[in-house]
Amino acid sequence: MIGIVDYGMGNLRSVAKAFELLGAEVIVSGKPEELRAAEKLVLPGVGAFGDGMANLRRIELDKFLEGEVLGKKKPLLGICLGMQLLAREGFERGRNTGLGFIGGKVAKFELEAQGLKVPHVGWNEVRFIGENPLFKGLKDGTCFYFVHSYHMVCDDKKDVSAVCDYGHEFAAAVRRGNIFGTQFHPEKSQEAGLRVLENYMDMQL
Amino acid sequence: MLKVRIIPSLLLREGRCVKGVKFRDFRDTGNPVTAAKIYDAQGADELLFLDITASTEKRSILFDIVSKTAEACFMPLCVGGGIRSIEDIRKLLLVGADKVSINTAALDRPEFINEAAEVFGNQCIVASIDVRKRVDGEYEVFSDCGTKARGIGPVEWAKEAVAQGAGEILLTSIDQEGTRKGYDLGLIRMVADTVEVPVIASGGVGSLQDLVDGIVRGHASAVSAASIFHFTDQSIIKARTYMKEAGLDVRSMELR
């Protein structure tokens, strides 16, 4: 069963529907006692970093995730804001502490000087780094859908599992052991995105 | 490289797709969920639903359509029409919208954009701007489905909307809309060159070259069209091929 963490940050339904279409059993919940039954967790979300963390803490989902993901080594997939929250700290509307599962910080795109629009919205090519079960069966350079103004800067380059270019190279996906994150939205990336979710579903760690 | 986006737009009224000319004379063009599925299968980069249902009691049909679309199409959905409150936005996002476009409510009270962006993030809020050229040649912003002149120019209003937190601008020329005579490129370029957020060109596409012009000459980040995909044998697939041959960086659909 896939447990989708509901912490009041946006479109969870598309993620749930995508996994259901792929044949997974899905639970969408903000209650640790319900999510505990899931073998794999997904932390989706759109919105601001500070709000996201505040919402997680309010219902003690941060502690729950620590126990499940760092303690029991359950796989976790963070999507968009969900990936950014894996970092140690974010700088969206002030400085905020993140979950800290992956060393790094979340910074705003500063691309005005290059004449590039922010947010980075649309489909962009993703280049995979090394072997990653999430991208099995996909061609290097496949396009995924992004919509974000902030991006994660990892302390350790080894945690970056895919990159994308927008003004400069940035982390399109991260991985540390059982912890995965995609800055793009697989649930909004049509066939390519569904493949990523299916890979996550089928993955044996 | 970030790809140029091709965005089919579907105008909805009381649960059906309609299409008009210059915001008038609407005719029925079919079932929106069916249309959405076709565009999804053709690899549209995003989908735009704009609801012009007048009666408030029939508004709930929109939620049903967005919901059914989101169950079948795993692509970005932007939904607009009649959004007046944070609660309206929340409800649309919950049934599967990714972004909302706000028009009249933002002109009535620009801070509404700011409040919505605070809650849902800038990327979620699209300011929809409908523009008409006056007899004196000046552009003016209109609200309420093109019926109410607002006494403000598109550049000025676009700047304000972005300052309030809009993450994108959907810019429609009422004069061109439904005419298939091409975008108002002067208007598109004027706004696109001013704001730092992406501008989606809308209104008037009649040929695939118009899409290319919207990007190359209008400086838009994305091109939206309705009639051409609805009433002609041009498809998203043909549009993508045409734009690619014109040298634009469009999305490759190859996965492996």
Short mmCIF file of C-alpha atoms in Angstrom, two decimals:
data_model
loop_
_atom_site.label_atom_id
_atom_site.label_comp_id
_atom_site.label_asym_id
_atom_site.label_seq_id
_atom_site.Cartn_x
_atom_site.Cartn_y
_atom_site.Cartn_z
CA MET A 1 0.00 0.00 0.00
CA ILE A 2 1.12 3.54 -0.86
CA GLY A 3 0.53 6.09 1.89
CA ILE A 4 0.05 9.65 0.66
CA VAL A 5 0.73 12.15 3.39
CA ASP A 6 -2.05 14.72 3.62
CA TYR A 7 -0.84 17.86 5.36
CA GLY A 8 -3.10 20.36 3.66
CA MET A 9 -0.70 21.41 0.92
CA GLY A 10 -2.46 21.16 -2.39
CA ASN A 11 -3.26 18.64 -5.00
CA LEU A 12 -3.05 15.18 -3.45
CA ARG A 13 -5.83 13.80 -5.54
CA SER A 14 -3.85 13.60 -8.79
CA VAL A 15 -1.08 11.67 -7.05
CA ALA A 16 -3.59 9.27 -5.51
CA LYS A 17 -5.47 8.81 -8.79
CA ALA A 18 -2.24 8.14 -10.67
CA PHE A 19 -1.20 5.38 -8.27
CA GLU A 20 -4.71 3.92 -8.39
CA LEU A 21 -4.62 3.87 -12.18
CA LEU A 22 -1.36 1.94 -11.93
CA GLY A 23 -3.07 -0.61 -9.73
CA ALA A 24 -1.76 0.37 -6.31
CA GLU A 25 -3.76 0.37 -3.13
CA VAL A 26 -3.65 3.93 -1.83
CA ILE A 27 -4.37 5.64 1.43
CA VAL A 28 -4.50 9.43 1.67
CA SER A 29 -4.30 10.52 5.27
CA GLY A 30 -2.86 12.98 7.72
CA LYS A 31 -3.06 10.51 10.59
CA PRO A 32 0.09 8.60 11.58
CA GLU A 33 -1.95 5.64 12.81
CA GLU A 34 -3.50 5.24 9.35
CA LEU A 35 -0.33 5.91 7.36
CA ARG A 36 1.69 3.43 9.39
CA ALA A 37 0.14 0.53 7.47
CA ALA A 38 1.64 1.76 4.17
CA GLU A 39 4.81 0.08 2.85
CA LYS A 40 5.80 3.18 0.93
CA LEU A 41 5.14 6.84 1.60
CA VAL A 42 4.66 9.81 -0.69
CA LEU A 43 4.98 13.42 0.42
CA PRO A 44 3.44 15.57 -2.31
CA GLY A 45 2.61 19.24 -2.00
CA VAL A 46 2.62 22.65 -3.52
CA GLY A 47 2.88 25.94 -1.67
CA ALA A 48 5.33 27.68 0.59
CA PHE A 49 8.10 25.91 2.51
CA GLY A 50 7.29 27.49 5.88
CA ASP A 51 3.58 26.66 5.66
CA GLY A 52 4.42 23.10 4.64
CA MET A 53 6.69 22.51 7.64
CA ALA A 54 4.27 24.23 10.01
CA ASN A 55 1.47 21.98 8.81
CA LEU A 56 3.60 18.84 9.18
CA ARG A 57 4.60 19.82 12.72
CA ARG A 58 1.11 20.76 13.78
CA ILE A 59 -0.07 17.19 13.33
CA GLU A 60 3.33 15.72 14.32
CA LEU A 61 3.83 14.21 10.90
CA ASP A 62 7.46 15.32 10.99
CA LYS A 63 8.10 12.95 13.92
CA PHE A 64 6.09 10.22 12.23
CA LEU A 65 8.12 10.53 9.02
CA GLU A 66 11.38 10.47 10.98
CA GLY A 67 10.36 7.24 12.66
CA GLU A 68 9.16 5.54 9.49
CA VAL A 69 11.75 6.82 7.02
CA LEU A 70 14.92 7.24 9.08
CA GLY A 71 14.06 4.60 11.69
CA LYS A 72 12.25 1.84 9.80
CA LYS A 73 13.82 2.77 6.45
CA LYS A 74 10.50 2.90 4.64
CA PRO A 75 10.77 4.36 1.14
CA LEU A 76 9.65 7.98 0.85
CA LEU A 77 9.04 9.94 -2.32
CA GLY A 78 8.85 13.71 -1.96
CA ILE A 79 7.30 15.57 -4.87
CA CYS A 80 7.93 19.28 -5.58
CA LEU A 81 7.47 21.01 -2.21
CA GLY A 82 7.60 17.51 -0.72
CA MET A 83 11.13 17.10 -2.08
CA GLN A 84 12.17 20.54 -0.86
CA LEU A 85 10.97 19.75 2.66
CA LEU A 86 13.50 16.90 2.77
CA ALA A 87 16.20 19.57 3.00
CA ARG A 88 17.63 21.04 6.16
CA GLU A 89 16.36 24.53 5.59
CA GLY A 90 14.37 26.69 3.22
CA PHE A 91 14.33 30.40 2.48
CA GLU A 92 10.82 31.00 1.17
CA ARG A 93 9.28 33.94 3.05
CA GLY A 94 11.93 33.80 5.77
CA ARG A 95 14.24 31.08 7.02
CA ASN A 96 12.59 27.79 7.98
CA THR A 97 13.90 24.47 9.20
CA GLY A 98 13.04 21.47 7.03
CA LEU A 99 12.88 17.75 7.75
CA GLY A 100 16.65 17.49 7.23
CA PHE A 101 16.56 13.99 5.71
CA ILE A 102 18.91 15.15 2.98
CA GLY A 103 21.60 17.74 3.67
CA GLY A 104 20.94 20.89 1.71
CA LYS A 105 19.00 24.09 1.48
CA VAL A 106 16.25 25.42 -0.70
CA ALA A 107 16.98 28.66 -2.55
CA LYS A 108 15.06 30.90 -4.91
CA PHE A 109 15.91 31.03 -8.60
CA GLU A 110 17.70 34.33 -9.21
CA LEU A 111 17.52 34.54 -12.97
CA GLU A 112 16.25 38.03 -13.76
CA ALA A 113 19.72 39.08 -14.93
CA GLN A 114 19.61 36.29 -17.50
CA GLY A 115 16.19 37.40 -18.66
CA LEU A 116 14.58 34.15 -17.56
CA LYS A 117 11.08 33.97 -16.14
CA VAL A 118 10.49 32.80 -12.57
CA PRO A 119 8.63 30.58 -11.66
CA HIS A 120 10.17 27.89 -13.84
CA VAL A 121 6.95 26.59 -15.39
CA GLY A 122 6.62 23.92 -18.01
CA TRP A 123 8.27 20.86 -19.46
CA ASN A 124 12.01 20.54 -19.26
CA GLU A 125 14.58 17.87 -20.00
CA VAL A 126 15.84 15.82 -17.09
CA ARG A 127 19.24 14.16 -17.19
CA PHE A 128 19.67 11.15 -14.98
CA ILE A 129 22.82 10.65 -12.92
CA GLY A 130 23.95 7.09 -12.35
CA GLU A 131 21.56 4.23 -11.74
CA ASN A 132 18.23 5.15 -10.25
CA PRO A 133 15.35 2.68 -10.02
CA LEU A 134 12.93 5.62 -10.31
CA PHE A 135 13.96 6.27 -13.91
CA LYS A 136 14.13 2.67 -15.11
CA GLY A 137 13.00 2.34 -18.74
CA LEU A 138 13.13 6.07 -19.42
CA LYS A 139 15.40 7.76 -21.91
CA ASP A 140 17.96 10.19 -20.55
CA GLY A 141 16.67 13.69 -21.30
CA THR A 142 12.98 12.80 -20.97
CA CYS A 143 10.78 15.85 -20.35
CA PHE A 144 8.85 16.31 -17.11
CA TYR A 145 6.54 19.04 -15.90
CA PHE A 146 7.96 21.58 -13.45
CA VAL A 147 6.35 24.46 -11.65
CA HIS A 148 8.47 26.08 -8.94
CA SER A 149 10.35 29.22 -7.96
CA TYR A 150 12.71 27.50 -5.49
CA HIS A 151 15.14 24.66 -5.94
CA MET A 152 17.16 22.41 -3.67
CA VAL A 153 20.91 22.78 -3.33
CA CYS A 154 22.39 19.57 -1.89
CA ASP A 155 25.41 19.68 0.42
CA ASP A 156 26.61 16.40 -1.03
CA LYS A 157 26.48 16.11 -4.82
CA LYS A 158 26.06 12.35 -4.45
CA ASP A 159 22.48 12.96 -3.29
CA VAL A 160 21.55 14.47 -6.66
CA SER A 161 20.10 11.76 -8.91
CA ALA A 162 18.94 13.92 -11.82
CA VAL A 163 19.57 17.44 -13.03
CA CYS A 164 17.80 19.96 -15.18
CA ASP A 165 18.90 23.27 -16.71
CA TYR A 166 17.18 26.55 -16.12
CA GLY A 167 19.66 29.39 -16.14
CA HIS A 168 21.95 26.99 -14.37
CA GLU A 169 21.96 23.32 -13.50
CA PHE A 170 19.76 22.41 -10.56
CA ALA A 171 18.64 19.23 -8.79
CA ALA A 172 15.62 17.76 -10.57
CA ALA A 173 15.68 14.67 -8.37
CA VAL A 174 17.46 13.53 -5.22
CA ARG A 175 18.07 10.22 -3.59
CA ARG A 176 19.66 9.05 -0.40
CA GLY A 177 19.08 5.36 0.24
CA ASN A 178 15.36 4.85 0.76
CA ILE A 179 14.62 8.56 0.39
CA PHE A 180 13.64 9.91 -3.05
CA GLY A 181 12.54 13.28 -4.27
CA THR A 182 11.51 14.81 -7.57
CA GLN A 183 11.27 18.56 -8.12
CA PHE A 184 9.02 17.89 -11.12
CA HIS A 185 5.49 16.55 -10.90
CA PRO A 186 5.35 12.93 -12.07
CA GLU A 187 1.57 12.95 -11.52
CA LYS A 188 1.34 15.77 -14.09
CA SER A 189 3.92 14.48 -16.56
CA GLN A 190 1.68 12.19 -18.58
CA GLU A 191 3.24 8.88 -19.67
CA ALA A 192 6.77 9.68 -18.48
CA GLY A 193 5.50 10.65 -15.05
CA LEU A 194 3.32 7.61 -14.67
CA ARG A 195 6.38 5.49 -15.44
CA VAL A 196 8.25 7.12 -12.55
CA LEU A 197 5.38 6.43 -10.17
CA GLU A 198 5.11 2.86 -11.41
CA ASN A 199 8.85 2.41 -10.86
CA TYR A 200 8.46 3.70 -7.31
CA MET A 201 5.55 1.36 -6.76
CA ASP A 202 7.42 -1.69 -8.06
CA MET A 203 10.76 -0.83 -6.49
CA GLN A 204 12.33 -3.38 -4.14
CA LEU A 205 14.89 -1.85 -1.81
CA MET B 1 16.04 23.81 -22.09
CA LEU B 2 12.58 24.76 -20.99
CA LYS B 3 10.13 23.85 -23.71
CA VAL B 4 7.64 26.14 -25.37
CA ARG B 5 4.17 25.09 -24.18
CA ILE B 6 1.17 24.38 -26.39
CA ILE B 7 -2.02 24.84 -24.37
CA PRO B 8 -5.44 24.02 -25.79
CA SER B 9 -8.16 25.95 -24.05
CA LEU B 10 -11.70 24.80 -23.46
CA LEU B 11 -14.43 27.30 -22.80
CA LEU B 12 -17.18 25.83 -20.65
CA ARG B 13 -20.77 26.83 -20.12
CA GLU B 14 -23.11 24.81 -17.94
CA GLY B 15 -21.01 21.71 -18.36
CA ARG B 16 -20.54 21.84 -22.12
CA CYS B 17 -17.72 23.13 -24.29
CA VAL B 18 -18.67 26.23 -26.21
CA LYS B 19 -16.85 28.49 -28.61
CA GLY B 20 -17.64 32.06 -29.51
CA VAL B 21 -16.29 34.90 -31.57
CA LYS B 22 -15.02 37.98 -29.70
CA PHE B 23 -16.66 36.66 -26.50
CA ARG B 24 -20.11 36.39 -28.16
CA ASP B 25 -22.25 34.03 -30.24
CA PHE B 26 -21.32 30.88 -28.41
CA ARG B 27 -22.01 27.49 -29.94
CA ASP B 28 -21.83 24.03 -28.43
CA THR B 29 -18.67 22.11 -29.23
CA GLY B 30 -19.05 18.96 -27.19
CA ASN B 31 -18.18 17.18 -23.99
CA PRO B 32 -15.24 18.74 -22.13
CA VAL B 33 -13.93 15.57 -20.54
CA THR B 34 -13.82 13.82 -23.91
CA ALA B 35 -12.02 16.81 -25.44
CA ALA B 36 -9.55 16.86 -22.54
CA LYS B 37 -8.75 13.18 -23.00
CA ILE B 38 -8.04 13.73 -26.70
CA TYR B 39 -5.70 16.65 -25.97
CA ASP B 40 -3.98 14.61 -23.28
CA ALA B 41 -3.46 11.71 -25.69
CA GLN B 42 -2.01 14.11 -28.26
CA GLY B 43 0.48 15.35 -25.68
CA ALA B 44 -0.83 18.84 -24.97
CA ASP B 45 1.55 20.46 -22.51
CA GLU B 46 -1.20 21.81 -20.32
CA LEU B 47 -4.96 22.25 -20.42
CA LEU B 48 -6.98 25.35 -19.78
CA PHE B 49 -10.61 25.31 -18.65
CA LEU B 50 -12.41 28.63 -18.61
CA ASP B 51 -15.94 28.54 -17.26
CA ILE B 52 -18.40 31.21 -18.35
CA THR B 53 -21.47 29.69 -16.70
CA ALA B 54 -23.49 32.67 -15.63
CA SER B 55 -25.72 31.21 -12.93
CA THR B 56 -24.10 30.48 -9.60
CA GLU B 57 -26.19 27.37 -8.94
CA LYS B 58 -24.87 25.72 -12.11
CA ARG B 59 -21.25 26.50 -11.17
CA SER B 60 -20.90 23.22 -9.32
CA ILE B 61 -20.91 21.39 -12.68
CA LEU B 62 -17.40 22.78 -13.18
CA PHE B 63 -16.08 20.89 -10.14
CA ASP B 64 -17.46 17.68 -11.58
CA ILE B 65 -15.77 18.29 -14.93
CA VAL B 66 -12.40 19.14 -13.37
CA SER B 67 -12.69 16.10 -11.15
CA LYS B 68 -13.48 13.72 -14.03
CA THR B 69 -10.70 15.22 -16.12
CA ALA B 70 -8.13 14.90 -13.35
CA GLU B 71 -9.05 11.26 -12.91
CA ALA B 72 -8.23 10.50 -16.52
CA CYS B 73 -5.60 13.07 -17.56
CA PHE B 74 -2.29 13.25 -15.74
CA MET B 75 -1.32 16.64 -17.07
CA PRO B 76 -1.32 20.19 -15.71
CA LEU B 77 -4.78 21.71 -15.46
CA CYS B 78 -5.49 25.39 -15.12
CA VAL B 79 -9.06 26.36 -14.31
CA GLY B 80 -10.68 29.77 -14.33
CA GLY B 81 -14.04 31.49 -14.37
CA GLY B 82 -16.01 32.96 -11.54
CA ILE B 83 -13.32 32.53 -8.88
CA ARG B 84 -14.02 35.00 -6.09
CA SER B 85 -12.62 33.54 -2.88
CA ILE B 86 -9.82 31.50 -1.33
CA GLU B 87 -12.45 28.82 -0.75
CA ASP B 88 -13.29 28.72 -4.50
CA ILE B 89 -9.61 28.11 -5.24
CA ARG B 90 -9.23 25.48 -2.55
CA LYS B 91 -12.22 23.56 -3.91
CA LEU B 92 -10.85 23.57 -7.46
CA LEU B 93 -7.41 22.40 -6.32
CA LEU B 94 -8.95 19.64 -4.25
CA VAL B 95 -10.76 18.19 -7.27
CA GLY B 96 -7.58 18.22 -9.34
CA ALA B 97 -6.75 21.69 -10.69
CA ASP B 98 -3.09 22.73 -10.43
CA LYS B 99 -3.52 26.39 -11.16
CA VAL B 100 -6.39 28.81 -11.21
CA SER B 101 -6.87 31.82 -13.40
CA ILE B 102 -8.40 34.88 -11.83
CA ASN B 103 -9.84 37.76 -13.80
CA THR B 104 -12.72 39.92 -12.55
CA ALA B 105 -12.16 39.28 -8.84
CA ALA B 106 -8.57 40.49 -9.16
CA LEU B 107 -9.58 43.66 -10.96
CA ASP B 108 -12.20 44.37 -8.32
CA ARG B 109 -9.67 43.82 -5.56
CA PRO B 110 -6.02 43.32 -6.61
CA GLU B 111 -5.02 42.18 -3.09
CA PHE B 112 -7.02 39.02 -3.73
CA ILE B 113 -4.09 37.81 -5.89
CA ASN B 114 -1.71 38.43 -3.02
CA GLU B 115 -3.93 36.61 -0.52
CA ALA B 116 -4.31 33.64 -2.87
CA ALA B 117 -0.57 33.50 -3.61
CA GLU B 118 0.19 33.56 0.12
CA VAL B 119 -1.95 30.48 0.63
CA PHE B 120 -1.30 28.49 -2.54
CA GLY B 121 1.99 29.88 -3.87
CA ASN B 122 2.60 32.23 -6.81
CA GLN B 123 2.90 29.33 -9.23
CA CYS B 124 -0.74 28.50 -8.60
CA ILE B 125 -2.17 31.91 -9.46
CA VAL B 126 -2.60 32.93 -13.08
CA ALA B 127 -3.84 36.44 -13.75
CA SER B 128 -6.16 36.31 -16.73
CA ILE B 129 -6.24 39.60 -18.60
CA ASP B 130 -8.79 40.28 -21.35
CA VAL B 131 -7.95 43.22 -23.55
CA ARG B 132 -9.74 45.24 -26.20
CA LYS B 133 -8.30 47.91 -28.46
CA ARG B 134 -10.25 51.14 -28.14
CA VAL B 135 -11.21 53.31 -31.12
CA ASP B 136 -8.40 55.69 -30.17
CA GLY B 137 -5.94 52.83 -30.61
CA GLU B 138 -5.17 52.41 -26.89
CA TYR B 139 -5.50 49.04 -25.22
CA GLU B 140 -7.89 48.65 -22.31
CA VAL B 141 -8.50 45.81 -19.86
CA PHE B 142 -12.03 44.38 -19.67
CA SER B 143 -13.61 42.20 -17.01
CA ASP B 144 -16.85 40.27 -16.60
CA CYS B 145 -16.33 38.20 -19.74
CA GLY B 146 -15.36 41.21 -21.82
CA THR B 147 -18.37 43.34 -20.91
CA LYS B 148 -16.92 45.84 -18.46
CA ALA B 149 -14.21 48.37 -19.31
CA ARG B 150 -11.80 48.84 -16.41
CA GLY B 151 -10.01 52.05 -17.35
CA ILE B 152 -6.55 50.49 -17.06
CA GLY B 153 -4.06 49.43 -19.70
CA PRO B 154 -2.77 45.83 -19.99
CA VAL B 155 0.86 46.66 -19.17
CA GLU B 156 -0.04 48.60 -16.06
CA TRP B 157 -2.46 45.93 -14.87
CA ALA B 158 -0.05 43.06 -15.66
CA LYS B 159 2.68 44.76 -13.61
CA GLU B 160 0.31 45.22 -10.70
CA ALA B 161 -0.93 41.61 -10.91
CA VAL B 162 2.66 40.33 -10.85
CA ALA B 163 3.55 42.67 -7.97
CA GLN B 164 0.59 41.17 -6.10
CA GLY B 165 1.97 37.68 -6.70
CA ALA B 166 0.59 36.30 -9.96
CA GLY B 167 2.89 33.55 -11.25
CA GLU B 168 1.72 33.73 -14.86
CA ILE B 169 -0.31 35.97 -17.14
CA LEU B 170 -2.93 34.62 -19.51
CA LEU B 171 -3.33 37.41 -22.03
CA THR B 172 -6.35 37.36 -24.34
CA SER B 173 -7.18 39.78 -27.10
CA ILE B 174 -10.96 40.02 -27.22
CA ASP B 175 -10.78 41.55 -30.69
CA GLN B 176 -8.91 38.54 -32.06
CA GLU B 177 -10.65 35.85 -30.04
CA GLY B 178 -12.44 33.31 -32.25
CA THR B 179 -11.57 35.18 -35.46
CA ARG B 180 -8.66 32.89 -36.44
CA LYS B 181 -6.80 35.97 -37.67
CA GLY B 182 -3.76 35.43 -35.47
CA TYR B 183 -2.69 36.81 -32.09
CA ASP B 184 -2.47 40.52 -31.42
CA LEU B 185 1.31 40.27 -31.44
CA GLY B 186 1.88 43.90 -30.46
CA LEU B 187 -0.20 43.41 -27.34
CA ILE B 188 1.43 40.10 -26.42
CA ARG B 189 4.94 41.46 -26.89
CA MET B 190 4.22 44.62 -24.95
CA VAL B 191 3.19 42.63 -21.88
CA ALA B 192 5.68 39.76 -22.27
CA ASP B 193 8.58 42.20 -22.47
CA THR B 194 7.43 43.99 -19.32
CA VAL B 195 6.73 41.28 -16.75
CA GLU B 196 9.18 38.72 -15.40
CA VAL B 197 6.60 35.92 -15.21
CA PRO B 198 5.59 33.74 -18.18
CA VAL B 199 2.91 35.11 -20.51
CA ILE B 200 0.48 32.76 -22.22
CA ALA B 201 -0.71 34.21 -25.54
CA SER B 202 -4.39 33.75 -26.26
CA GLY B 203 -7.00 34.78 -28.78
CA GLY B 204 -7.04 34.51 -32.54
CA VAL B 205 -4.99 31.51 -33.62
CA GLY B 206 -6.04 30.39 -37.10
CA SER B 207 -2.91 28.71 -38.39
CA LEU B 208 0.05 26.86 -36.99
CA GLN B 209 2.25 29.77 -38.04
CA ASP B 210 0.27 31.94 -35.60
CA LEU B 211 1.54 29.73 -32.78
CA VAL B 212 5.13 30.21 -33.95
CA ASP B 213 4.57 33.97 -34.23
CA GLY B 214 3.19 34.11 -30.68
CA ILE B 215 6.53 32.84 -29.39
CA VAL B 216 9.00 34.35 -31.85
CA ARG B 217 7.39 37.72 -32.47
CA GLY B 218 5.09 38.01 -29.45
CA HIS B 219 7.77 36.79 -26.98
CA ALA B 220 5.19 34.64 -25.16
CA SER B 221 6.35 31.65 -23.10
CA ALA B 222 3.35 29.56 -24.08
CA VAL B 223 0.66 29.59 -26.74
CA SER B 224 -2.97 28.88 -26.18
CA ALA B 225 -5.56 28.13 -28.84
CA ALA B 226 -9.08 26.78 -29.10
CA SER B 227 -10.76 27.10 -32.51
CA ILE B 228 -7.86 25.67 -34.46
CA PHE B 229 -7.86 22.45 -32.45
CA HIS B 230 -11.65 22.30 -32.27
CA PHE B 231 -12.82 23.06 -35.75
CA THR B 232 -9.97 22.21 -38.09
CA ASP B 233 -7.94 19.11 -38.79
CA GLN B 234 -4.95 20.63 -37.03
CA SER B 235 -3.98 18.74 -33.90
CA ILE B 236 -1.56 19.24 -31.03
CA ILE B 237 0.68 16.71 -32.76
CA LYS B 238 0.75 18.72 -35.99
CA ALA B 239 1.30 21.92 -34.03
CA ARG B 240 4.28 20.43 -32.22
CA THR B 241 5.83 19.18 -35.47
CA TYR B 242 5.26 22.52 -37.19
CA MET B 243 6.77 24.49 -34.32
CA LYS B 244 9.74 22.16 -34.14
CA GLU B 245 10.38 22.58 -37.87
CA ALA B 246 10.22 26.34 -37.35
CA GLY B 247 13.14 25.96 -34.97
CA LEU B 248 11.26 26.20 -31.68
CA ASP B 249 12.18 24.02 -28.75
CA VAL B 250 9.06 21.94 -28.17
CA ARG B 251 8.74 18.82 -26.08
CA SER B 252 9.88 15.52 -27.53
CA MET B 253 7.35 12.80 -26.79
CA GLU B 254 9.94 10.03 -26.97
CA LEU B 255 10.34 8.21 -23.70
CA ARG B 256 12.88 5.57 -24.59
#
